[in-house]
Amino acid sequence: MSKNEAILDLAKKTFETESKSIGHLASLLNNDFPGAVECIIKSKGRVIVSGIGKSAIIASKISATLNSTGTPAIFMHAGDAIHGDLGTIQENDVVICISKSGSTPEIKMLVPLIKRGKNKLIGMTGNLDSFLAKQSHFVLNTFVAKEACPNNLAPTTSTTAQLVMGDALAICLLELKGFSSKDFAKYHPGGSLGKRLYLRVADIAQNNQRPQVEMDTDVKKVIVEISEKMLGVSAVIKDDEIVGIVTDGDIRRMLNKYDNINGLTAKDIMTLNPKTIETDVLAIKALELMQDKGISQVLAVEGSKYVGVVHLHNLINEGIL
């Protein structure tokens, strides 16, 4: 076996080990899981997610996932909690403690302090006989038979199981709360993901120039209009309504067809029934329309009123594509 083949074989074995363990998680679910979900939903406070070591990193990620899906959450490192950060936990908060063994010194010290404050405790552990499991109001079992690490030491499969359990919690909470894509957009205003969820056609069209000509506009003036507005297109307007479109492609076809363009007007070269899109539609729909029709521009409208142009380059610049 070559070195590359050996590396690929190790990677595949890692995937297989972890996927089997994740698949087994479903069989470990019991009524504690819906109990934990209901506990969080009924709580008037936040979710405090805590852990130590690699579990702390997973706790931080679960906290971030909960926040982004409509469940207010805060990450609290278990080590820091017993050295001054315990004040993070407020009266109505629900606490999730994550620990593979469930019996680390920090967890043993932290759990009684949490329960003294009468907060509900959700334990996420792979050991149902552990201190954490026995002290928790709800236990989420993340037992794995084997780490992907060949020495069965480095937290790999176990942390993946914790992460997946956290995702399951977040998705159940999301669904039960009726958290929609519009809600998601409020929490993700930046980046391409956010823009796909909130940026509308009007937001783009209003920042572009508005090329337009009449049906009887001389083709030389049509070319000037297209060149000056730099969108590769011009709407053809009659009585304030769109009757056609002239694109760069139409200009090229005209030059191939006619040796003499004198006397030609927009009406002679325009394309009828151009593709349009309403201004209140999400910009991602404009992209889908362009991809479906194989075009680079679409005319933005409000009812029958011409508003402007959305160009493929606009969507690329916005990071939507």
PDB file of C-alpha atoms in Angstrom:
ATOM      1  CA  MET A   1       0.000   0.000   0.000  1.00  0.00           C
ATOM      2  CA  SER A   2       1.372   3.406  -0.988  1.00  0.00           C
ATOM      3  CA  LYS A   3       1.623   6.297   1.465  1.00  0.00           C
ATOM      4  CA  ASN A   4      -1.319   8.074  -0.190  1.00  0.00           C
ATOM      5  CA  GLU A   5      -3.435   4.922  -0.056  1.00  0.00           C
ATOM      6  CA  ALA A   6      -2.607   4.456   3.626  1.00  0.00           C
ATOM      7  CA  ILE A   7      -3.633   8.033   4.407  1.00  0.00           C
ATOM      8  CA  LEU A   8      -6.894   7.641   2.513  1.00  0.00           C
ATOM      9  CA  ASP A   9      -7.580   4.364   4.316  1.00  0.00           C
ATOM     10  CA  LEU A  10      -7.085   6.025   7.715  1.00  0.00           C
ATOM     11  CA  ALA A  11      -9.415   8.868   6.741  1.00  0.00           C
ATOM     12  CA  LYS A  12     -12.117   6.417   5.610  1.00  0.00           C
ATOM     13  CA  LYS A  13     -11.793   4.418   8.842  1.00  0.00           C
ATOM     14  CA  THR A  14     -12.238   7.646  10.824  1.00  0.00           C
ATOM     15  CA  PHE A  15     -15.411   8.453   8.883  1.00  0.00           C
ATOM     16  CA  GLU A  16     -16.735   4.926   9.375  1.00  0.00           C
ATOM     17  CA  THR A  17     -16.028   4.876  13.115  1.00  0.00           C
ATOM     18  CA  GLU A  18     -17.664   8.233  13.718  1.00  0.00           C
ATOM     19  CA  SER A  19     -20.643   7.639  11.434  1.00  0.00           C
ATOM     20  CA  LYS A  20     -21.452   4.339  13.184  1.00  0.00           C
ATOM     21  CA  SER A  21     -21.354   6.039  16.558  1.00  0.00           C
ATOM     22  CA  ILE A  22     -23.557   8.890  15.361  1.00  0.00           C
ATOM     23  CA  GLY A  23     -26.010   6.407  13.887  1.00  0.00           C
ATOM     24  CA  HIS A  24     -26.140   4.634  17.256  1.00  0.00           C
ATOM     25  CA  LEU A  25     -27.112   7.871  19.070  1.00  0.00           C
ATOM     26  CA  ALA A  26     -30.713   7.592  17.920  1.00  0.00           C
ATOM     27  CA  SER A  27     -31.112   4.331  19.860  1.00  0.00           C
ATOM     28  CA  LEU A  28     -29.901   6.066  23.029  1.00  0.00           C
ATOM     29  CA  LEU A  29     -32.645   8.696  23.005  1.00  0.00           C
ATOM     30  CA  ASN A  30     -35.301   8.439  25.700  1.00  0.00           C
ATOM     31  CA  ASN A  31     -37.877  10.708  27.322  1.00  0.00           C
ATOM     32  CA  ASP A  32     -35.140  12.839  28.842  1.00  0.00           C
ATOM     33  CA  PHE A  33     -34.555  14.394  25.427  1.00  0.00           C
ATOM     34  CA  PRO A  34     -38.077  15.817  24.918  1.00  0.00           C
ATOM     35  CA  GLY A  35     -38.034  16.665  28.625  1.00  0.00           C
ATOM     36  CA  ALA A  36     -34.899  18.757  28.095  1.00  0.00           C
ATOM     37  CA  VAL A  37     -36.418  20.458  25.044  1.00  0.00           C
ATOM     38  CA  GLU A  38     -39.613  21.336  26.949  1.00  0.00           C
ATOM     39  CA  CYS A  39     -37.563  22.552  29.903  1.00  0.00           C
ATOM     40  CA  ILE A  40     -35.707  25.012  27.669  1.00  0.00           C
ATOM     41  CA  ILE A  41     -38.864  26.177  25.887  1.00  0.00           C
ATOM     42  CA  LYS A  42     -40.687  26.837  29.182  1.00  0.00           C
ATOM     43  CA  SER A  43     -37.736  28.627  30.722  1.00  0.00           C
ATOM     44  CA  LYS A  44     -37.933  32.398  31.006  1.00  0.00           C
ATOM     45  CA  GLY A  45     -34.159  32.647  31.038  1.00  0.00           C
ATOM     46  CA  ARG A  46     -31.274  31.671  28.802  1.00  0.00           C
ATOM     47  CA  VAL A  47     -29.413  28.444  28.167  1.00  0.00           C
ATOM     48  CA  ILE A  48     -25.965  28.323  29.773  1.00  0.00           C
ATOM     49  CA  VAL A  49     -23.777  25.738  28.044  1.00  0.00           C
ATOM     50  CA  SER A  50     -20.684  24.595  29.909  1.00  0.00           C
ATOM     51  CA  GLY A  51     -17.893  22.054  29.646  1.00  0.00           C
ATOM     52  CA  ILE A  52     -14.207  21.440  30.242  1.00  0.00           C
ATOM     53  CA  GLY A  53     -11.423  20.600  27.785  1.00  0.00           C
ATOM     54  CA  LYS A  54     -12.592  19.573  24.310  1.00  0.00           C
ATOM     55  CA  SER A  55     -16.171  19.465  25.605  1.00  0.00           C
ATOM     56  CA  ALA A  56     -15.868  23.185  26.341  1.00  0.00           C
ATOM     57  CA  ILE A  57     -15.148  23.828  22.670  1.00  0.00           C
ATOM     58  CA  ILE A  58     -18.239  21.832  21.729  1.00  0.00           C
ATOM     59  CA  ALA A  59     -20.231  23.741  24.353  1.00  0.00           C
ATOM     60  CA  SER A  60     -19.174  27.015  22.755  1.00  0.00           C
ATOM     61  CA  LYS A  61     -20.344  25.812  19.350  1.00  0.00           C
ATOM     62  CA  ILE A  62     -23.676  24.562  20.692  1.00  0.00           C
ATOM     63  CA  SER A  63     -24.201  27.923  22.371  1.00  0.00           C
ATOM     64  CA  ALA A  64     -23.551  29.674  19.048  1.00  0.00           C
ATOM     65  CA  THR A  65     -25.969  27.367  17.228  1.00  0.00           C
ATOM     66  CA  LEU A  66     -28.702  27.981  19.782  1.00  0.00           C
ATOM     67  CA  ASN A  67     -28.238  31.745  19.529  1.00  0.00           C
ATOM     68  CA  SER A  68     -28.429  31.704  15.752  1.00  0.00           C
ATOM     69  CA  THR A  69     -31.610  29.641  15.767  1.00  0.00           C
ATOM     70  CA  GLY A  70     -33.599  31.736  18.209  1.00  0.00           C
ATOM     71  CA  THR A  71     -32.701  30.301  21.639  1.00  0.00           C
ATOM     72  CA  PRO A  72     -30.674  32.787  23.729  1.00  0.00           C
ATOM     73  CA  ALA A  73     -27.572  31.029  25.022  1.00  0.00           C
ATOM     74  CA  ILE A  74     -24.257  31.800  26.707  1.00  0.00           C
ATOM     75  CA  PHE A  75     -21.097  29.706  26.832  1.00  0.00           C
ATOM     76  CA  MET A  76     -19.519  29.358  30.272  1.00  0.00           C
ATOM     77  CA  HIS A  77     -16.238  27.484  30.681  1.00  0.00           C
ATOM     78  CA  ALA A  78     -16.564  25.071  33.616  1.00  0.00           C
ATOM     79  CA  GLY A  79     -13.079  25.923  34.849  1.00  0.00           C
ATOM     80  CA  ASP A  80     -13.785  29.643  34.810  1.00  0.00           C
ATOM     81  CA  ALA A  81     -17.173  29.111  36.453  1.00  0.00           C
ATOM     82  CA  ILE A  82     -15.649  27.808  39.662  1.00  0.00           C
ATOM     83  CA  HIS A  83     -13.166  30.679  39.651  1.00  0.00           C
ATOM     84  CA  GLY A  84     -15.536  33.615  39.477  1.00  0.00           C
ATOM     85  CA  ASP A  85     -17.766  33.209  36.408  1.00  0.00           C
ATOM     86  CA  LEU A  86     -20.584  31.408  38.193  1.00  0.00           C
ATOM     87  CA  GLY A  87     -22.423  34.716  38.258  1.00  0.00           C
ATOM     88  CA  THR A  88     -23.118  34.160  34.565  1.00  0.00           C
ATOM     89  CA  ILE A  89     -25.985  31.887  35.640  1.00  0.00           C
ATOM     90  CA  GLN A  90     -29.141  33.830  36.474  1.00  0.00           C
ATOM     91  CA  GLU A  91     -32.238  32.664  38.332  1.00  0.00           C
ATOM     92  CA  ASN A  92     -34.314  31.401  35.379  1.00  0.00           C
ATOM     93  CA  ASP A  93     -31.477  30.011  33.249  1.00  0.00           C
ATOM     94  CA  VAL A  94     -31.232  26.371  32.208  1.00  0.00           C
ATOM     95  CA  VAL A  95     -27.730  24.901  32.349  1.00  0.00           C
ATOM     96  CA  ILE A  96     -26.331  22.260  29.998  1.00  0.00           C
ATOM     97  CA  CYS A  97     -23.140  20.617  31.276  1.00  0.00           C
ATOM     98  CA  ILE A  98     -21.135  18.553  28.796  1.00  0.00           C
ATOM     99  CA  SER A  99     -18.603  15.922  29.848  1.00  0.00           C
ATOM    100  CA  LYS A 100     -17.700  12.596  28.313  1.00  0.00           C
ATOM    101  CA  SER A 101     -16.846  10.971  31.638  1.00  0.00           C
ATOM    102  CA  GLY A 102     -19.237  13.092  33.691  1.00  0.00           C
ATOM    103  CA  SER A 103     -16.879  12.897  36.637  1.00  0.00           C
ATOM    104  CA  THR A 104     -14.098  15.440  36.086  1.00  0.00           C
ATOM    105  CA  PRO A 105     -13.123  17.486  39.167  1.00  0.00           C
ATOM    106  CA  GLU A 106     -14.457  20.725  37.676  1.00  0.00           C
ATOM    107  CA  ILE A 107     -17.836  19.157  36.903  1.00  0.00           C
ATOM    108  CA  LYS A 108     -18.061  17.627  40.387  1.00  0.00           C
ATOM    109  CA  MET A 109     -17.447  21.049  41.872  1.00  0.00           C
ATOM    110  CA  LEU A 110     -19.711  22.958  39.477  1.00  0.00           C
ATOM    111  CA  VAL A 111     -22.833  20.782  39.542  1.00  0.00           C
ATOM    112  CA  PRO A 112     -23.719  21.256  43.250  1.00  0.00           C
ATOM    113  CA  LEU A 113     -23.299  25.016  42.837  1.00  0.00           C
ATOM    114  CA  ILE A 114     -25.733  24.991  39.908  1.00  0.00           C
ATOM    115  CA  LYS A 115     -28.277  22.935  41.825  1.00  0.00           C
ATOM    116  CA  ARG A 116     -27.927  25.168  44.874  1.00  0.00           C
ATOM    117  CA  GLY A 117     -29.232  27.992  42.702  1.00  0.00           C
ATOM    118  CA  LYS A 118     -32.245  25.811  41.809  1.00  0.00           C
ATOM    119  CA  ASN A 119     -31.475  25.983  38.095  1.00  0.00           C
ATOM    120  CA  LYS A 120     -32.551  23.084  35.912  1.00  0.00           C
ATOM    121  CA  LEU A 121     -29.545  21.005  34.867  1.00  0.00           C
ATOM    122  CA  ILE A 122     -29.260  19.066  31.607  1.00  0.00           C
ATOM    123  CA  GLY A 123     -26.302  16.695  31.591  1.00  0.00           C
ATOM    124  CA  MET A 124     -24.738  15.569  28.317  1.00  0.00           C
ATOM    125  CA  THR A 125     -22.448  12.628  29.008  1.00  0.00           C
ATOM    126  CA  GLY A 126     -21.390   9.250  27.716  1.00  0.00           C
ATOM    127  CA  ASN A 127     -21.455   7.692  31.194  1.00  0.00           C
ATOM    128  CA  LEU A 128     -24.886   7.156  32.745  1.00  0.00           C
ATOM    129  CA  ASP A 129     -23.271   6.037  36.019  1.00  0.00           C
ATOM    130  CA  SER A 130     -21.327   9.290  36.348  1.00  0.00           C
ATOM    131  CA  PHE A 131     -21.731  12.038  38.917  1.00  0.00           C
ATOM    132  CA  LEU A 132     -23.105  14.391  36.250  1.00  0.00           C
ATOM    133  CA  ALA A 133     -25.708  11.891  35.041  1.00  0.00           C
ATOM    134  CA  LYS A 134     -26.967  11.126  38.535  1.00  0.00           C
ATOM    135  CA  GLN A 135     -27.220  14.798  39.488  1.00  0.00           C
ATOM    136  CA  SER A 136     -28.908  16.072  36.318  1.00  0.00           C
ATOM    137  CA  HIS A 137     -32.628  16.658  35.900  1.00  0.00           C
ATOM    138  CA  PHE A 138     -32.351  15.401  32.308  1.00  0.00           C
ATOM    139  CA  VAL A 139     -29.581  13.255  30.825  1.00  0.00           C
ATOM    140  CA  LEU A 140     -28.628  13.253  27.139  1.00  0.00           C
ATOM    141  CA  ASN A 141     -26.689  10.064  26.503  1.00  0.00           C
ATOM    142  CA  THR A 142     -23.743  10.571  24.116  1.00  0.00           C
ATOM    143  CA  PHE A 143     -22.065   7.214  24.732  1.00  0.00           C
ATOM    144  CA  VAL A 144     -19.600   6.062  22.044  1.00  0.00           C
ATOM    145  CA  ALA A 145     -17.976   2.650  22.014  1.00  0.00           C
ATOM    146  CA  LYS A 146     -14.691   3.872  20.595  1.00  0.00           C
ATOM    147  CA  GLU A 147     -12.872   7.063  19.741  1.00  0.00           C
ATOM    148  CA  ALA A 148     -11.644   7.436  16.170  1.00  0.00           C
ATOM    149  CA  CYS A 149      -8.188   7.921  17.672  1.00  0.00           C
ATOM    150  CA  PRO A 150      -6.272   4.622  17.183  1.00  0.00           C
ATOM    151  CA  ASN A 151      -5.188   4.807  20.834  1.00  0.00           C
ATOM    152  CA  ASN A 152      -8.816   5.381  21.870  1.00  0.00           C
ATOM    153  CA  LEU A 153      -7.672   8.458  23.784  1.00  0.00           C
ATOM    154  CA  ALA A 154      -8.046  11.724  21.844  1.00  0.00           C
ATOM    155  CA  PRO A 155     -11.654  13.024  22.009  1.00  0.00           C
ATOM    156  CA  THR A 156     -12.886  12.567  18.444  1.00  0.00           C
ATOM    157  CA  THR A 157     -15.975  10.408  18.096  1.00  0.00           C
ATOM    158  CA  SER A 158     -17.200  11.499  21.543  1.00  0.00           C
ATOM    159  CA  THR A 159     -17.019  15.205  20.734  1.00  0.00           C
ATOM    160  CA  THR A 160     -18.735  14.584  17.401  1.00  0.00           C
ATOM    161  CA  ALA A 161     -21.540  12.842  19.275  1.00  0.00           C
ATOM    162  CA  GLN A 162     -21.851  15.836  21.620  1.00  0.00           C
ATOM    163  CA  LEU A 163     -21.990  18.206  18.676  1.00  0.00           C
ATOM    164  CA  VAL A 164     -24.702  16.196  16.945  1.00  0.00           C
ATOM    165  CA  MET A 165     -26.760  16.002  20.137  1.00  0.00           C
ATOM    166  CA  GLY A 166     -26.493  19.775  20.448  1.00  0.00           C
ATOM    167  CA  ASP A 167     -27.628  20.184  16.852  1.00  0.00           C
ATOM    168  CA  ALA A 168     -30.619  17.944  17.520  1.00  0.00           C
ATOM    169  CA  LEU A 169     -31.576  20.118  20.498  1.00  0.00           C
ATOM    170  CA  ALA A 170     -31.264  23.308  18.452  1.00  0.00           C
ATOM    171  CA  ILE A 171     -33.323  21.962  15.546  1.00  0.00           C
ATOM    172  CA  CYS A 172     -36.107  20.703  17.810  1.00  0.00           C
ATOM    173  CA  LEU A 173     -36.242  24.078  19.567  1.00  0.00           C
ATOM    174  CA  LEU A 174     -36.218  25.862  16.209  1.00  0.00           C
ATOM    175  CA  GLU A 175     -39.135  23.819  14.899  1.00  0.00           C
ATOM    176  CA  LEU A 176     -41.233  24.054  18.064  1.00  0.00           C
ATOM    177  CA  LYS A 177     -40.740  27.820  18.242  1.00  0.00           C
ATOM    178  CA  GLY A 178     -41.723  28.248  14.593  1.00  0.00           C
ATOM    179  CA  PHE A 179     -38.391  29.909  13.849  1.00  0.00           C
ATOM    180  CA  SER A 180     -38.589  30.944  10.169  1.00  0.00           C
ATOM    181  CA  SER A 181     -36.085  31.943   7.488  1.00  0.00           C
ATOM    182  CA  LYS A 182     -37.072  35.570   8.145  1.00  0.00           C
ATOM    183  CA  ASP A 183     -36.157  35.133  11.801  1.00  0.00           C
ATOM    184  CA  PHE A 184     -32.914  33.477  10.721  1.00  0.00           C
ATOM    185  CA  ALA A 185     -32.082  36.481   8.547  1.00  0.00           C
ATOM    186  CA  LYS A 186     -32.416  38.814  11.544  1.00  0.00           C
ATOM    187  CA  TYR A 187     -29.668  36.884  13.315  1.00  0.00           C
ATOM    188  CA  HIS A 188     -27.465  36.596  10.198  1.00  0.00           C
ATOM    189  CA  PRO A 189     -27.420  40.059   8.583  1.00  0.00           C
ATOM    190  CA  GLY A 190     -23.829  39.817   7.406  1.00  0.00           C
ATOM    191  CA  GLY A 191     -22.154  37.750   4.719  1.00  0.00           C
ATOM    192  CA  SER A 192     -23.603  35.944   1.746  1.00  0.00           C
ATOM    193  CA  LEU A 193     -25.936  33.838   3.889  1.00  0.00           C
ATOM    194  CA  GLY A 194     -27.599  36.884   5.369  1.00  0.00           C
ATOM    195  CA  LYS A 195     -27.913  38.601   2.025  1.00  0.00           C
ATOM    196  CA  ARG A 196     -29.598  35.573   0.515  1.00  0.00           C
ATOM    197  CA  LEU A 197     -32.209  35.870   3.238  1.00  0.00           C
ATOM    198  CA  TYR A 198     -32.913  39.592   3.279  1.00  0.00           C
ATOM    199  CA  LEU A 199     -31.488  41.400   0.221  1.00  0.00           C
ATOM    200  CA  ARG A 200     -34.256  42.271  -2.218  1.00  0.00           C
ATOM    201  CA  VAL A 201     -34.345  43.223  -5.889  1.00  0.00           C
ATOM    202  CA  ALA A 202     -35.193  46.825  -4.950  1.00  0.00           C
ATOM    203  CA  ASP A 203     -32.003  47.094  -2.856  1.00  0.00           C
ATOM    204  CA  ILE A 204     -29.915  46.385  -5.945  1.00  0.00           C
ATOM    205  CA  ALA A 205     -31.955  48.078  -8.677  1.00  0.00           C
ATOM    206  CA  GLN A 206     -32.073  51.406  -6.844  1.00  0.00           C
ATOM    207  CA  ASN A 207     -28.277  51.599  -6.817  1.00  0.00           C
ATOM    208  CA  ASN A 208     -27.963  50.995 -10.554  1.00  0.00           C
ATOM    209  CA  GLN A 209     -28.512  53.466 -13.360  1.00  0.00           C
ATOM    210  CA  ARG A 210     -31.816  53.140 -15.218  1.00  0.00           C
ATOM    211  CA  PRO A 211     -31.211  52.671 -18.946  1.00  0.00           C
ATOM    212  CA  GLN A 212     -34.256  53.194 -21.160  1.00  0.00           C
ATOM    213  CA  VAL A 213     -35.125  54.247 -24.681  1.00  0.00           C
ATOM    214  CA  GLU A 214     -38.299  54.770 -26.735  1.00  0.00           C
ATOM    215  CA  MET A 215     -39.353  52.452 -29.541  1.00  0.00           C
ATOM    216  CA  ASP A 216     -38.394  55.030 -32.186  1.00  0.00           C
ATOM    217  CA  THR A 217     -34.987  55.853 -30.646  1.00  0.00           C
ATOM    218  CA  ASP A 218     -32.227  55.660 -33.247  1.00  0.00           C
ATOM    219  CA  VAL A 219     -29.993  52.624 -32.724  1.00  0.00           C
ATOM    220  CA  LYS A 220     -26.906  54.821 -32.408  1.00  0.00           C
ATOM    221  CA  LYS A 221     -28.526  56.527 -29.407  1.00  0.00           C
ATOM    222  CA  VAL A 222     -29.533  53.100 -28.076  1.00  0.00           C
ATOM    223  CA  ILE A 223     -25.890  52.035 -28.194  1.00  0.00           C
ATOM    224  CA  VAL A 224     -24.865  55.212 -26.380  1.00  0.00           C
ATOM    225  CA  GLU A 225     -27.523  54.618 -23.690  1.00  0.00           C
ATOM    226  CA  ILE A 226     -26.333  51.059 -23.112  1.00  0.00           C
ATOM    227  CA  SER A 227     -22.688  52.145 -23.013  1.00  0.00           C
ATOM    228  CA  GLU A 228     -23.244  55.065 -20.651  1.00  0.00           C
ATOM    229  CA  LYS A 229     -25.371  53.130 -18.169  1.00  0.00           C
ATOM    230  CA  MET A 230     -22.862  50.233 -18.185  1.00  0.00           C
ATOM    231  CA  LEU A 231     -25.355  47.433 -17.612  1.00  0.00           C
ATOM    232  CA  GLY A 232     -25.207  45.857 -21.053  1.00  0.00           C
ATOM    233  CA  VAL A 233     -28.905  46.455 -21.605  1.00  0.00           C
ATOM    234  CA  SER A 234     -31.633  49.035 -22.052  1.00  0.00           C
ATOM    235  CA  ALA A 235     -35.361  48.723 -21.518  1.00  0.00           C
ATOM    236  CA  VAL A 236     -37.587  49.860 -24.363  1.00  0.00           C
ATOM    237  CA  ILE A 237     -40.496  51.907 -23.016  1.00  0.00           C
ATOM    238  CA  LYS A 238     -43.878  52.959 -24.420  1.00  0.00           C
ATOM    239  CA  ASP A 239     -46.366  54.903 -22.300  1.00  0.00           C
ATOM    240  CA  ASP A 240     -44.286  54.143 -19.193  1.00  0.00           C
ATOM    241  CA  GLU A 241     -44.536  50.403 -19.748  1.00  0.00           C
ATOM    242  CA  ILE A 242     -41.890  47.934 -20.895  1.00  0.00           C
ATOM    243  CA  VAL A 243     -42.432  46.710 -24.456  1.00  0.00           C
ATOM    244  CA  GLY A 244     -39.013  45.231 -25.110  1.00  0.00           C
ATOM    245  CA  ILE A 245     -35.332  45.111 -24.267  1.00  0.00           C
ATOM    246  CA  VAL A 246     -32.128  45.737 -26.203  1.00  0.00           C
ATOM    247  CA  THR A 247     -29.055  43.892 -24.999  1.00  0.00           C
ATOM    248  CA  ASP A 248     -25.418  43.755 -26.059  1.00  0.00           C
ATOM    249  CA  GLY A 249     -26.355  40.553 -27.839  1.00  0.00           C
ATOM    250  CA  ASP A 250     -29.056  42.326 -29.838  1.00  0.00           C
ATOM    251  CA  ILE A 251     -26.505  44.951 -30.900  1.00  0.00           C
ATOM    252  CA  ARG A 252     -24.066  42.277 -32.081  1.00  0.00           C
ATOM    253  CA  ARG A 253     -26.774  40.465 -34.009  1.00  0.00           C
ATOM    254  CA  MET A 254     -27.807  43.751 -35.646  1.00  0.00           C
ATOM    255  CA  LEU A 255     -24.236  44.443 -36.793  1.00  0.00           C
ATOM    256  CA  ASN A 256     -24.008  40.943 -38.256  1.00  0.00           C
ATOM    257  CA  LYS A 257     -27.341  41.329 -40.052  1.00  0.00           C
ATOM    258  CA  TYR A 258     -27.129  44.889 -41.410  1.00  0.00           C
ATOM    259  CA  ASP A 259     -24.325  46.496 -43.390  1.00  0.00           C
ATOM    260  CA  ASN A 260     -25.968  49.901 -42.937  1.00  0.00           C
ATOM    261  CA  ILE A 261     -27.671  50.686 -39.602  1.00  0.00           C
ATOM    262  CA  ASN A 262     -28.824  54.160 -40.591  1.00  0.00           C
ATOM    263  CA  GLY A 263     -32.548  54.516 -39.997  1.00  0.00           C
ATOM    264  CA  LEU A 264     -32.824  51.565 -37.657  1.00  0.00           C
ATOM    265  CA  THR A 265     -34.591  52.138 -34.342  1.00  0.00           C
ATOM    266  CA  ALA A 266     -34.914  50.280 -31.063  1.00  0.00           C
ATOM    267  CA  LYS A 267     -38.133  48.704 -32.325  1.00  0.00           C
ATOM    268  CA  ASP A 268     -36.242  47.028 -35.184  1.00  0.00           C
ATOM    269  CA  ILE A 269     -33.750  45.194 -32.976  1.00  0.00           C
ATOM    270  CA  MET A 270     -35.391  44.812 -29.557  1.00  0.00           C
ATOM    271  CA  THR A 271     -36.371  41.529 -27.974  1.00  0.00           C
ATOM    272  CA  LEU A 272     -40.038  41.285 -27.063  1.00  0.00           C
ATOM    273  CA  ASN A 273     -41.384  40.034 -23.723  1.00  0.00           C
ATOM    274  CA  PRO A 274     -38.232  40.543 -21.668  1.00  0.00           C
ATOM    275  CA  LYS A 275     -37.841  38.777 -18.344  1.00  0.00           C
ATOM    276  CA  THR A 276     -38.922  40.915 -15.395  1.00  0.00           C
ATOM    277  CA  ILE A 277     -38.979  40.545 -11.629  1.00  0.00           C
ATOM    278  CA  GLU A 278     -40.858  42.432  -8.920  1.00  0.00           C
ATOM    279  CA  THR A 279     -38.806  44.708  -6.667  1.00  0.00           C
ATOM    280  CA  ASP A 280     -40.057  43.151  -3.422  1.00  0.00           C
ATOM    281  CA  VAL A 281     -38.722  39.696  -4.359  1.00  0.00           C
ATOM    282  CA  LEU A 282     -35.522  38.402  -2.753  1.00  0.00           C
ATOM    283  CA  ALA A 283     -32.449  39.023  -4.881  1.00  0.00           C
ATOM    284  CA  ILE A 284     -31.620  35.306  -4.796  1.00  0.00           C
ATOM    285  CA  LYS A 285     -34.766  34.765  -6.906  1.00  0.00           C
ATOM    286  CA  ALA A 286     -33.321  37.091  -9.536  1.00  0.00           C
ATOM    287  CA  LEU A 287     -30.222  34.909  -9.613  1.00  0.00           C
ATOM    288  CA  GLU A 288     -32.326  31.767  -9.992  1.00  0.00           C
ATOM    289  CA  LEU A 289     -34.239  33.400 -12.871  1.00  0.00           C
ATOM    290  CA  MET A 290     -31.024  34.365 -14.649  1.00  0.00           C
ATOM    291  CA  GLN A 291     -29.569  30.885 -14.233  1.00  0.00           C
ATOM    292  CA  ASP A 292     -32.776  29.244 -15.431  1.00  0.00           C
ATOM    293  CA  LYS A 293     -33.075  31.447 -18.532  1.00  0.00           C
ATOM    294  CA  GLY A 294     -29.358  31.759 -19.270  1.00  0.00           C
ATOM    295  CA  ILE A 295     -29.387  35.565 -19.090  1.00  0.00           C
ATOM    296  CA  SER A 296     -27.196  38.155 -17.367  1.00  0.00           C
ATOM    297  CA  GLN A 297     -29.760  40.877 -16.632  1.00  0.00           C
ATOM    298  CA  VAL A 298     -33.364  41.086 -15.563  1.00  0.00           C
ATOM    299  CA  LEU A 299     -35.613  44.145 -15.509  1.00  0.00           C
ATOM    300  CA  ALA A 300     -36.998  45.167 -12.121  1.00  0.00           C
ATOM    301  CA  VAL A 301     -40.627  46.271 -12.030  1.00  0.00           C
ATOM    302  CA  GLU A 302     -43.341  47.400  -9.655  1.00  0.00           C
ATOM    303  CA  GLY A 303     -46.463  46.053 -11.264  1.00  0.00           C
ATOM    304  CA  SER A 304     -46.168  47.307 -14.856  1.00  0.00           C
ATOM    305  CA  LYS A 305     -43.841  50.177 -13.945  1.00  0.00           C
ATOM    306  CA  TYR A 306     -40.203  49.888 -14.999  1.00  0.00           C
ATOM    307  CA  VAL A 307     -37.883  50.509 -12.028  1.00  0.00           C
ATOM    308  CA  GLY A 308     -34.418  49.454 -13.141  1.00  0.00           C
ATOM    309  CA  VAL A 309     -32.022  46.607 -13.883  1.00  0.00           C
ATOM    310  CA  VAL A 310     -30.430  43.839 -11.851  1.00  0.00           C
ATOM    311  CA  HIS A 311     -27.215  42.521 -13.393  1.00  0.00           C
ATOM    312  CA  LEU A 312     -25.496  39.231 -12.630  1.00  0.00           C
ATOM    313  CA  HIS A 313     -22.403  41.199 -11.606  1.00  0.00           C
ATOM    314  CA  ASN A 314     -24.469  42.925  -8.900  1.00  0.00           C
ATOM    315  CA  LEU A 315     -25.269  39.576  -7.356  1.00  0.00           C
ATOM    316  CA  ILE A 316     -21.642  38.460  -7.583  1.00  0.00           C
ATOM    317  CA  ASN A 317     -20.465  41.676  -5.923  1.00  0.00           C
ATOM    318  CA  GLU A 318     -23.004  41.199  -3.147  1.00  0.00           C
ATOM    319  CA  GLY A 319     -21.634  37.700  -2.516  1.00  0.00           C
ATOM    320  CA  ILE A 320     -24.929  35.995  -3.323  1.00  0.00           C
ATOM    321  CA  LEU A 321     -23.428  33.867  -6.080  1.00  0.00           C
TER     322      LEU A 321
END
